[in-house]
């Protein structure tokens, strides 16, 4: 299997950035995921061919990191942190609320493909706990009610792009002191935009 | 030869010890007599420090430090403590962690009784677990290949199996999957662990997570009887432990013999024991009756008949009878066979090979013969030989190690891609028949071969040379060896596959050789395999003795061999199975086989090793030397074979290269690793000068590359259910350009016609071939002879 011309060119550019082909495995996996909307077996096979790793080795990397989705995800991936700080401040209740509002259980995707819900490990926002992410855009100080309202709003408005600042404004609570600058673009799906890090194989 | 390592002084538990410098603490401490419990560390693989079982305390500037002894190199003056309270507490803690999710199903686990986890838990573990939560559960077991089963919840994630597959065998089809509590070893979906070396992971798994289908639930370790021996499946001669219960071999385990297998086995060797207990084994002599049907008979009747018929034929002259075989048994059997043919029957028509290997004079008489261990020191390795991964798999592992771990530059010359190509610095392809031309260009370093030629100028060079395919002229290998002999620091390994073909050559089973690597006097005469087969067809040879040889299936022109047996007026087949040739014989005599007789075998480096007896074998079968002696006695002679050991003593006394290589010497201490019989320099000078030969013109025609694969339709492979199902159906490998040229669509069936007939096969496109070449696997149920030139056409 090969991808279309444009994707193959990007893949070649990514591989070209590293002295060892195998070092390109992670950005290539994002590329494969962007291609199919999730990390398909064919996508992993192609990454194996491009890196000289075996399929099993690529699967090993892909299955280690939770942000590589090997099953399809909904339009909005809601990741609720349940690690220690968030757990102490009610993260599990937020998760329950989000699951109840969307009708999608932890680790699942709804039948209509709108929401995926998952619990996450610490997302680096302990100071603003409890925190959650929509398509990896961060919102802090989220109560169960906030979580429910957030999901309702997403379902009603279906924004094509979600932006952390915007969501924080609408549904967030107390922020941590080190709330950093937010990426201008926002998120269009569950595949993180890895372009700004210079690993996307575009331009250069 | 071993260099004396420099020693450093360390203190182990307060006692000073001298240990080799540069080793890891775990090994250094072992050299000082202290065993450190460990799981992930394996002396033949790189350390990873994953299991934490090997923690010991090392004194340092900041006080005592708990350190993994498998990852820490020893240093002069180091003081370590292996039994302190801290160490004990650490060991208990590690074991409690490792057992958190462990199912403790030892009573139904194959590994129970020989399980490092069980043993070390008993020795160093806490009495009880504090884990009260539910453990992980998985469906169990899951097959990860036809041979290997995985019980994931027993796995302690030591990565021995995955490291073996990556580092040693180079086919990482298994890898850790998932994260945290959910990590497991697994394959890619739909891509099973179909490695030729998968059984090694079962052997080195320190728990019962990986088990082998042929052994699962068959025995408990404490019920097994074991004897050390040598693998009977190819000429690498890996050291094994043969293990049986109630007179049935249940498994082979690799024994670490540094100079040869370094502990590893290929799966064909490891699981190739089932044929011994096959219900198809011959258990009584067979005589062809008046209706032409082979019928069971008494031994005395069968032997009488053989003696009478062979005696009558042999009286007609030395050329009328002939013997084929002897390359799969022991040296003692080969020696007895040679004596029987030469002394009792008075013929010099004898050949252990079937024209598919190398000249026996070359195998026995090569100068500058190397050892496998020369690969440890090689700067450059030249492999112009069969695909080692398919034919001599553990030699493939050793060459791979030289190229990946030891920095040797590897040059592989073959008509298509081989298992070694991924680690080769240079891969050179040629069209069968054009090898001499290529050799000339390589020797000159012309054009694109300049780099490879430069590498060959940097010694020490090890040259592994054989016939890449059946169609390659054996004289090409001789020419390559002659070229390689002139390279700096060169040692040579002429390779051919049949397990004891080197021993058979050393025992003189060739018209040109006498026992002990001695050339037969000039003008001795005698026919080789091709001469015997053609002689039978022409009626010049009338009687044939087969010893474990099956020319009707194995000869490169099977139709000729069948015609020869058809034409023979009397054939006796001595062997284990009623194979295709035995089915055409007049008398079939059942012999005892591997693990049923004691003796010695000689591997491709001339290393003589012991094989030992563990089983009685089928009730009606007898040892080969006894069968031959009984026939000889009925003919009024004797080959003096009172026992195999007596034959061995006679060999050691009369065969120059085997002087002093007695069973006694091979049974103890260093001798268990085998003794390399001294080369021709030490005995009889014998230089086989290669002849020049011109490849036949190939023009626009296709040429055939006919080569073996590991799992084929061979009798021994097919008689064991585990390996039989691994044989793949044959396909014709066609270069895409040729497919276009001959109008063959992908996946089409083609008819290929060669020197010995034609066959219809599905096609596979193989761009690794040189255009103009078609590759067929040998012995995969389709034979068209071995002639170089073939034709091919698509059939609808
Ligand atoms: S691996 Fe098997 S024998 Fe070892 S402790 Fe586990 S269940 Fe018991
Ligand atoms: S299966 Fe065995 S060898 Fe492989 S990681 Fe698990 S315990 Fe180690
Ligand atoms: S614990 Fe939730 S963000 Fe760190
Ligand atoms: S043996 Fe040292 S960490 Fe496993």
mmCIF file of N, CA and C in Angstrom, chain B residues 15 18 57 66 137 159 165 194-195 300 335 413 435 570 584 658:
data_model
loop_
_atom_site.group_PDB
_atom_site.id
_atom_site.type_symbol
_atom_site.label_atom_id
_atom_site.label_comp_id
_atom_site.label_asym_id
_atom_site.label_seq_id
_atom_site.Cartn_x
_atom_site.Cartn_y
_atom_site.Cartn_z
ATOM 1 N N UNK B 15 35.192 -11.023 50.267
ATOM 2 C CA UNK B 15 36.303 -11.873 49.829
ATOM 3 C C UNK B 15 36.879 -11.340 48.527
ATOM 4 N N UNK B 18 39.718 -12.453 41.761
ATOM 5 C CA UNK B 18 40.305 -12.002 40.498
ATOM 6 C C UNK B 18 39.320 -12.343 39.393
ATOM 7 N N UNK B 57 24.515 -4.665 45.921
ATOM 8 C CA UNK B 57 25.029 -3.401 46.441
ATOM 9 C C UNK B 57 26.484 -3.216 46.039
ATOM 10 N N UNK B 66 22.417 0.365 45.436
ATOM 11 C CA UNK B 66 21.799 -0.802 44.788
ATOM 12 C C UNK B 66 21.934 -0.641 43.284
ATOM 13 N N UNK B 137 -6.416 -10.744 33.608
ATOM 14 C CA UNK B 137 -6.797 -12.014 32.987
ATOM 15 C C UNK B 137 -6.771 -11.868 31.484
ATOM 16 N N UNK B 159 11.611 -9.112 28.059
ATOM 17 C CA UNK B 159 12.083 -8.770 26.710
ATOM 18 C C UNK B 159 13.178 -9.698 26.185
ATOM 19 N N UNK B 165 14.552 -11.867 18.915
ATOM 20 C CA UNK B 165 14.029 -11.735 17.556
ATOM 21 C C UNK B 165 14.649 -10.541 16.834
ATOM 22 N N UNK B 194 6.296 -16.232 12.461
ATOM 23 C CA UNK B 194 6.785 -17.317 11.610
ATOM 24 C C UNK B 194 8.281 -17.168 11.385
ATOM 25 N N UNK B 195 9.031 -17.241 12.462
ATOM 26 C CA UNK B 195 10.488 -17.144 12.372
ATOM 27 C C UNK B 195 11.060 -18.543 12.306
ATOM 28 N N UNK B 300 16.479 -63.044 9.343
ATOM 29 C CA UNK B 300 17.420 -64.025 8.784
ATOM 30 C C UNK B 300 17.126 -64.255 7.303
ATOM 31 N N UNK B 335 31.777 -45.393 8.101
ATOM 32 C CA UNK B 335 33.018 -46.184 8.052
ATOM 33 C C UNK B 335 32.683 -47.646 7.752
ATOM 34 N N UNK B 413 26.929 -13.106 -2.333
ATOM 35 C CA UNK B 413 26.780 -13.318 -3.769
ATOM 36 C C UNK B 413 25.777 -14.454 -3.965
ATOM 37 N N UNK B 435 28.454 -17.401 -13.259
ATOM 38 C CA UNK B 435 29.233 -17.208 -12.046
ATOM 39 C C UNK B 435 30.721 -17.031 -12.299
ATOM 40 N N UNK B 570 19.099 -55.818 -8.542
ATOM 41 C CA UNK B 570 18.841 -56.033 -7.114
ATOM 42 C C UNK B 570 19.194 -54.775 -6.321
ATOM 43 N N UNK B 584 10.967 -49.002 -4.142
ATOM 44 C CA UNK B 584 11.318 -49.678 -5.402
ATOM 45 C C UNK B 584 12.351 -50.777 -5.178
ATOM 46 N N UNK B 658 41.739 -38.586 12.046
ATOM 47 C CA UNK B 658 40.938 -38.877 13.220
ATOM 48 C C UNK B 658 41.765 -39.489 14.342
#
